[in-house]
GROMACS .gro file of C-alpha atoms in nm:
model
  276
    1MET     CA    1  -3.646   3.654   6.599
    2ALA     CA    2  -3.217   3.756   6.735
    3ARG     CA    3  -3.343   4.063   6.979
    4SER     CA    4  -3.615   3.810   7.102
    5ILE     CA    5  -3.339   3.541   7.157
    6PHE     CA    6  -3.085   3.829   7.319
    7PHE     CA    7  -3.328   3.933   7.574
    8ILE     CA    8  -3.440   3.520   7.623
    9LEU     CA    9  -3.021   3.544   7.735
   10ALA     CA   10  -3.032   3.835   7.930
   11PHE     CA   11  -3.279   3.717   8.173
   12PHE     CA   12  -3.102   3.388   8.191
   13SER     CA   13  -2.730   3.535   8.286
   14PHE     CA   14  -2.948   3.820   8.527
   15SER     CA   15  -3.111   3.522   8.729
   16ALA     CA   16  -2.768   3.434   8.829
   17SER     CA   17  -2.627   3.776   8.939
   18ALA     CA   18  -2.649   3.775   9.287
   19GLN     CA   19  -2.500   3.432   9.292
   20GLN     CA   20  -2.208   3.552   9.053
   21LYS     CA   21  -1.849   3.743   9.140
   22PRO     CA   22  -1.706   4.025   9.065
   23ILE     CA   23  -1.554   4.001   8.723
   24SER     CA   24  -1.137   3.985   8.748
   25ILE     CA   25  -0.881   3.960   8.520
   26ILE     CA   26  -0.482   3.798   8.510
   27ASN     CA   27  -0.263   3.829   8.286
   28LYS     CA   28  -0.559   3.837   8.005
   29VAL     CA   29  -0.798   3.591   8.147
   30ILE     CA   30  -1.118   3.667   8.242
   31SER     CA   31  -1.297   3.511   8.463
   32ILE     CA   32  -1.645   3.522   8.533
   33TYR     CA   33  -1.902   3.282   8.757
   34GLY     CA   34  -1.845   2.961   8.606
   35ARG     CA   35  -1.667   3.067   8.299
   36GLU     CA   36  -1.335   3.245   8.178
   37LEU     CA   37  -1.218   3.430   7.862
   38GLU     CA   38  -0.850   3.418   7.785
   39ILE     CA   39  -0.798   3.728   7.516
   40ASN     CA   40  -0.560   3.743   7.253
   41ALA     CA   41  -0.285   4.002   7.203
   42ASP     CA   42  -0.470   4.126   6.897
   43GLY     CA   43  -0.785   4.133   7.150
   44PHE     CA   44  -1.009   3.845   6.965
   45PRO     CA   45  -1.139   3.640   7.263
   46LYS     CA   46  -0.787   3.301   7.268
   47GLN     CA   47  -0.986   3.075   7.455
   48ILE     CA   48  -1.353   3.024   7.625
   49LYS     CA   49  -1.428   2.777   7.945
   50SER     CA   50  -1.706   2.648   8.100
   51TYR     CA   51  -1.658   2.522   8.422
   52TYR     CA   52  -1.993   2.354   8.427
   53ASP     CA   53  -2.023   1.989   8.459
   54TRP     CA   54  -2.246   1.751   8.239
   55GLU     CA   55  -2.511   1.783   8.508
   56PHE     CA   56  -2.476   2.130   8.548
   57ASN     CA   57  -2.578   2.167   8.897
   58LYS     CA   58  -2.249   2.203   8.989
   59PHE     CA   59  -1.908   2.328   8.910
   60GLY     CA   60  -1.624   2.041   8.697
   61PHE     CA   61  -1.296   2.051   8.804
   62LYS     CA   62  -1.231   1.985   8.415
   63PRO     CA   63  -1.347   2.286   8.182
   64THR     CA   64  -1.459   2.275   7.874
   65ASN     CA   65  -1.290   2.434   7.570
   66LEU     CA   66  -1.499   2.587   7.343
   67LEU     CA   67  -1.276   2.689   7.136
   68TYR     CA   68  -1.060   2.523   6.883
   69GLU     CA   69  -0.825   2.766   6.794
   70PRO     CA   70  -0.874   3.190   6.880
   71ILE     CA   71  -1.092   3.389   6.744
   72HIS     CA   72  -1.003   3.561   6.407
   73PHE     CA   73  -0.979   3.798   6.084
   74HIS     CA   74  -0.843   3.648   5.695
   75TYR     CA   75  -0.761   3.886   5.521
   76PHE     CA   76  -0.676   3.794   5.136
   77THR     CA   77  -0.560   3.959   4.850
   78SER     CA   78  -0.558   3.650   4.616
   79PRO     CA   79  -0.714   3.308   4.676
   80LYS     CA   80  -0.397   3.182   4.796
   81THR     CA   81  -0.205   3.529   4.982
   82GLN     CA   82  -0.348   3.731   5.266
   83GLU     CA   83  -0.205   4.054   5.452
   84LYS     CA   84   0.012   3.923   5.754
   85LEU     CA   85  -0.020   4.149   6.090
   86VAL     CA   86   0.194   4.253   6.335
   87ILE     CA   87   0.034   4.289   6.622
   88SER     CA   88   0.153   4.707   6.815
   89THR     CA   89  -0.047   4.746   7.079
   90PHE     CA   90  -0.288   4.575   7.337
   91ASP     CA   91  -0.384   4.732   7.706
   92ILE     CA   92  -0.645   4.682   7.922
   93ILE     CA   93  -0.785   5.032   7.948
   94SER     CA   94  -1.046   4.955   8.265
   95ASN     CA   95  -1.097   4.640   8.548
   96THR     CA   96  -1.395   4.748   8.756
   97THR     CA   97  -1.653   4.504   8.990
   98ASP     CA   98  -1.888   4.497   8.683
   99SER     CA   99  -1.656   4.521   8.299
  100VAL     CA  100  -1.328   4.477   8.189
  101VAL     CA  101  -1.237   4.687   7.847
  102TRP     CA  102  -0.949   4.633   7.675
  103ASN     CA  103  -0.771   4.778   7.299
  104ALA     CA  104  -0.538   4.660   7.078
  105THR     CA  105  -0.405   4.744   6.711
  106SER     CA  106  -0.270   4.563   6.462
  107SER     CA  107  -0.144   4.613   6.105
  108SER     CA  108   0.025   4.559   5.782
  109ASP     CA  109   0.170   4.760   5.473
  110ASN     CA  110  -0.177   4.797   5.386
  111ILE     CA  111  -0.445   4.753   5.638
  112SER     CA  112  -0.448   4.851   5.974
  113GLN     CA  113  -0.664   4.684   6.267
  114TYR     CA  114  -0.848   4.831   6.603
  115VAL     CA  115  -0.972   4.626   6.828
  116ARG     CA  116  -1.213   4.810   7.150
  117ALA     CA  117  -1.394   4.496   7.330
  118LYS     CA  118  -1.575   4.468   7.680
  119MET     CA  119  -1.677   4.222   7.882
  120SER     CA  120  -1.950   4.251   8.114
  121GLU     CA  121  -2.003   4.025   8.489
  122ASP     CA  122  -2.289   3.888   8.302
  123GLY     CA  123  -2.107   3.698   7.965
  124PHE     CA  124  -2.180   3.951   7.732
  125VAL     CA  125  -1.928   4.081   7.484
  126ASP     CA  126  -1.884   4.358   7.216
  127LEU     CA  127  -1.608   4.407   7.026
  128ARG     CA  128  -1.581   4.694   6.774
  129VAL     CA  129  -1.334   4.609   6.488
  130ARG     CA  130  -1.241   4.855   6.241
  131ILE     CA  131  -1.007   4.815   5.996
  132LYS     CA  132  -0.821   5.114   5.786
  133ALA     CA  133  -0.735   5.071   5.459
  134LEU     CA  134  -0.331   5.256   5.441
  135LYS     CA  135  -0.312   5.199   5.089
  136ALA     CA  136  -0.550   5.121   4.861
  137VAL     CA  137  -0.606   4.724   4.880
  138VAL     CA  138  -0.840   4.527   4.712
  139PHE     CA  139  -0.977   4.212   4.931
  140SER     CA  140  -1.071   3.865   4.758
  141THR     CA  141  -1.268   3.804   5.045
  142ILE     CA  142  -1.218   3.885   5.410
  143ASN     CA  143  -1.316   3.579   5.663
  144PHE     CA  144  -1.418   3.595   5.995
  145HIS     CA  145  -1.347   3.280   6.198
  146ILE     CA  146  -1.479   3.148   6.534
  147PRO     CA  147  -1.336   2.776   6.550
  148PHE     CA  148  -1.533   2.536   6.773
  149GLU     CA  149  -1.425   2.224   6.906
  150LYS     CA  150  -1.618   1.967   6.780
  151ASN     CA  151  -1.692   1.818   7.131
  152ALA     CA  152  -1.815   2.167   7.240
  153ALA     CA  153  -2.045   2.184   6.871
  154LYS     CA  154  -2.338   1.950   6.929
  155TYR     CA  155  -2.614   2.168   6.920
  156VAL     CA  156  -2.680   2.501   6.596
  157VAL     CA  157  -2.980   2.708   6.658
  158GLY     CA  158  -3.022   3.002   6.454
  159LEU     CA  159  -2.946   3.090   6.101
  160GLY     CA  160  -3.281   2.887   5.945
  161ASN     CA  161  -3.154   2.578   6.163
  162HIS     CA  162  -3.540   2.481   6.280
  163GLY     CA  163  -3.371   2.091   6.423
  164TYR     CA  164  -3.211   2.044   6.711
  165LEU     CA  165  -2.883   1.865   6.647
  166ARG     CA  166  -2.594   2.025   6.429
  167PRO     CA  167  -2.686   1.959   6.112
  168ASP     CA  168  -2.338   1.885   5.853
  169THR     CA  169  -2.372   2.229   5.694
  170VAL     CA  170  -2.569   2.507   5.784
  171LYS     CA  171  -2.559   2.806   5.527
  172TRP     CA  172  -2.641   3.136   5.582
  173SER     CA  173  -2.711   3.540   5.356
  174TRP     CA  174  -2.731   3.842   5.382
  175LYS     CA  175  -3.000   3.789   5.124
  176LEU     CA  176  -3.201   3.602   5.401
  177ALA     CA  177  -3.160   3.872   5.662
  178ASP     CA  178  -3.503   4.040   5.638
  179LYS     CA  179  -3.650   3.657   5.717
  180ILE     CA  180  -3.359   3.498   5.874
  181SER     CA  181  -3.102   3.738   6.077
  182PRO     CA  182  -2.707   3.697   6.161
  183ALA     CA  183  -2.698   3.550   6.465
  184VAL     CA  184  -2.644   3.140   6.625
  185LEU     CA  185  -2.635   2.984   6.943
  186ILE     CA  186  -2.430   2.723   6.912
  187GLY     CA  187  -2.279   2.487   7.214
  188ASN     CA  188  -2.327   2.154   7.408
  189ASP     CA  189  -2.478   2.087   7.736
  190ASN     CA  190  -2.260   2.245   7.952
  191ALA     CA  191  -2.102   2.496   7.674
  192ALA     CA  192  -2.223   2.762   7.468
  193LEU     CA  193  -2.149   3.080   7.273
  194TYR     CA  194  -2.426   3.313   7.123
  195ILE     CA  195  -2.300   3.519   6.846
  196ASN     CA  196  -2.410   3.817   6.620
  197ILE     CA  197  -2.338   4.025   6.384
  198ASP     CA  198  -2.645   4.257   6.320
  199GLN     CA  199  -2.403   4.547   6.376
  200LEU     CA  200  -2.609   4.876   6.514
  201LYS     CA  201  -2.582   5.191   6.385
  202LYS     CA  202  -2.346   5.417   6.616
  203SER     CA  203  -2.270   5.749   6.624
  204GLU     CA  204  -1.872   5.672   6.614
  205THR     CA  205  -1.927   5.422   6.328
  206LEU     CA  206  -2.115   5.665   6.093
  207SER     CA  207  -1.861   5.774   5.915
  208ALA     CA  208  -1.733   5.454   5.846
  209GLN     CA  209  -1.885   5.125   5.600
  210ASN     CA  210  -2.039   4.801   5.768
  211GLY     CA  211  -1.802   4.555   5.651
  212TRP     CA  212  -2.025   4.239   5.712
  213ARG     CA  213  -2.270   4.372   5.462
  214ASN     CA  214  -2.007   4.441   5.188
  215ASP     CA  215  -2.341   4.546   4.930
  216ASP     CA  216  -2.511   4.215   5.084
  217LYS     CA  217  -2.257   3.998   4.896
  218GLY     CA  218  -2.141   3.834   5.241
  219THR     CA  219  -2.287   3.474   5.407
  220MET     CA  220  -2.154   3.297   5.683
  221GLN     CA  221  -2.098   2.860   5.698
  222VAL     CA  222  -2.170   2.626   6.039
  223ASN     CA  223  -1.996   2.351   5.907
  224ILE     CA  224  -1.702   2.056   5.988
  225LYS     CA  225  -1.334   2.204   5.883
  226GLY     CA  226  -1.028   1.953   5.983
  227SER     CA  227  -1.004   1.890   6.328
  228SER     CA  228  -1.277   2.197   6.473
  229MET     CA  229  -1.603   2.297   6.373
  230LEU     CA  230  -1.603   2.612   6.192
  231THR     CA  231  -1.785   2.894   6.188
  232GLU     CA  232  -1.713   3.120   5.910
  233PHE     CA  233  -1.823   3.448   5.763
  234SER     CA  234  -1.687   3.584   5.393
  235THR     CA  235  -1.778   3.924   5.298
  236GLY     CA  236  -1.663   3.844   4.903
  237VAL     CA  237  -1.476   4.088   4.736
  238VAL     CA  238  -1.397   4.417   4.883
  239SER     CA  239  -1.190   4.705   4.734
  240LEU     CA  240  -1.087   4.986   4.940
  241LYS     CA  241  -0.955   5.332   4.888
  242ALA     CA  242  -0.665   5.513   5.102
  243GLY     CA  243  -0.820   5.603   5.444
  244ASP     CA  244  -1.088   5.405   5.379
  245GLU     CA  245  -1.240   5.195   5.692
  246LEU     CA  246  -1.470   4.927   5.773
  247THR     CA  247  -1.626   4.839   6.088
  248PHE     CA  248  -1.728   4.443   6.168
  249ASP     CA  249  -1.882   4.481   6.540
  250PHE     CA  250  -2.042   4.223   6.710
  251SER     CA  251  -2.149   4.101   7.037
  252LEU     CA  252  -2.107   3.740   7.176
  253LEU     CA  253  -2.261   3.566   7.505
  254VAL     CA  254  -2.055   3.319   7.696
  255THR     CA  255  -2.317   3.049   7.849
  256PRO     CA  256  -2.526   2.838   8.034
  257ILE     CA  257  -2.512   3.034   8.290
  258ASP     CA  258  -2.775   2.929   8.574
  259ARG     CA  259  -2.674   2.683   8.762
  260LYS     CA  260  -3.047   2.612   8.843
  261ASP     CA  261  -3.117   2.471   8.509
  262GLY     CA  262  -3.062   2.154   8.563
  263ARG     CA  263  -2.951   1.948   8.201
  264ARG     CA  264  -3.288   1.886   8.082
  265ASP     CA  265  -3.418   2.269   8.072
  266LEU     CA  266  -3.084   2.347   7.944
  267GLN     CA  267  -3.207   2.087   7.601
  268LYS     CA  268  -3.530   2.304   7.657
  269ARG     CA  269  -3.339   2.613   7.636
  270PHE     CA  270  -3.207   2.533   7.328
  271ASN     CA  271  -3.515   2.444   7.163
  272LYS     CA  272  -3.666   2.806   7.193
  273TYR     CA  273  -3.425   2.987   7.025
  274HIS     CA  274  -3.490   2.823   6.686
  275SER     CA  275  -3.546   3.090   6.435
  276LYS     CA  276  -3.869   3.184   6.279
   0.00000   0.00000   0.00000
């Protein structure tokens, strides 16, 4: 089902390609047609904005912010303590007419974190995250957070949620992966984000362990937490020897894309993405 969602989203993105301006970046803010992605110094998205208005047929002057806080990881060595990463480098690797590529490195006493990402003019963002143990370390859990603004998370489609409006809580685990893929579309009428952590095997990551799966102990939950609507992935206990590596590759798609859709058709689009 995740693959079907991915291709449907791709179709909508390419349908607007003739209208799109070339991708550009200024001061870590990437601009594409009707959308912006600001990069944090650690390499993860800091803010994602949509400039479509609620009627979805023209640009609004005031953007809709998707994120309440930057996307980030927590590396817990106990329920109350975690690794304190210090940012080492941030570099824009390339800036062409159809994509922007960047990487960033951070480290603590026990681990190093490497992020390499590419955003294309159609709104797709591929992120490769590699964690390396500098010393033997045991994590009580590794948490991945995407904190949404509440008003930008009216609908949730995926992770087994067949309803239209977002329920109070959506839960998923790797035990369900054969029937329900780890992909979800979250948003409202004029802004949305598609997230997929179903990491594919790549030649450059075959030597590292897939951190998402962690012997299928990982879980995902979507629910209100404080002032945000939090999408949280938790690995469970992870033990690493010095030199061990974990990968946490994931992909995003920033929508909406085609101004021709109109609000009613956008609602139909959300309904199309229900998981089977």
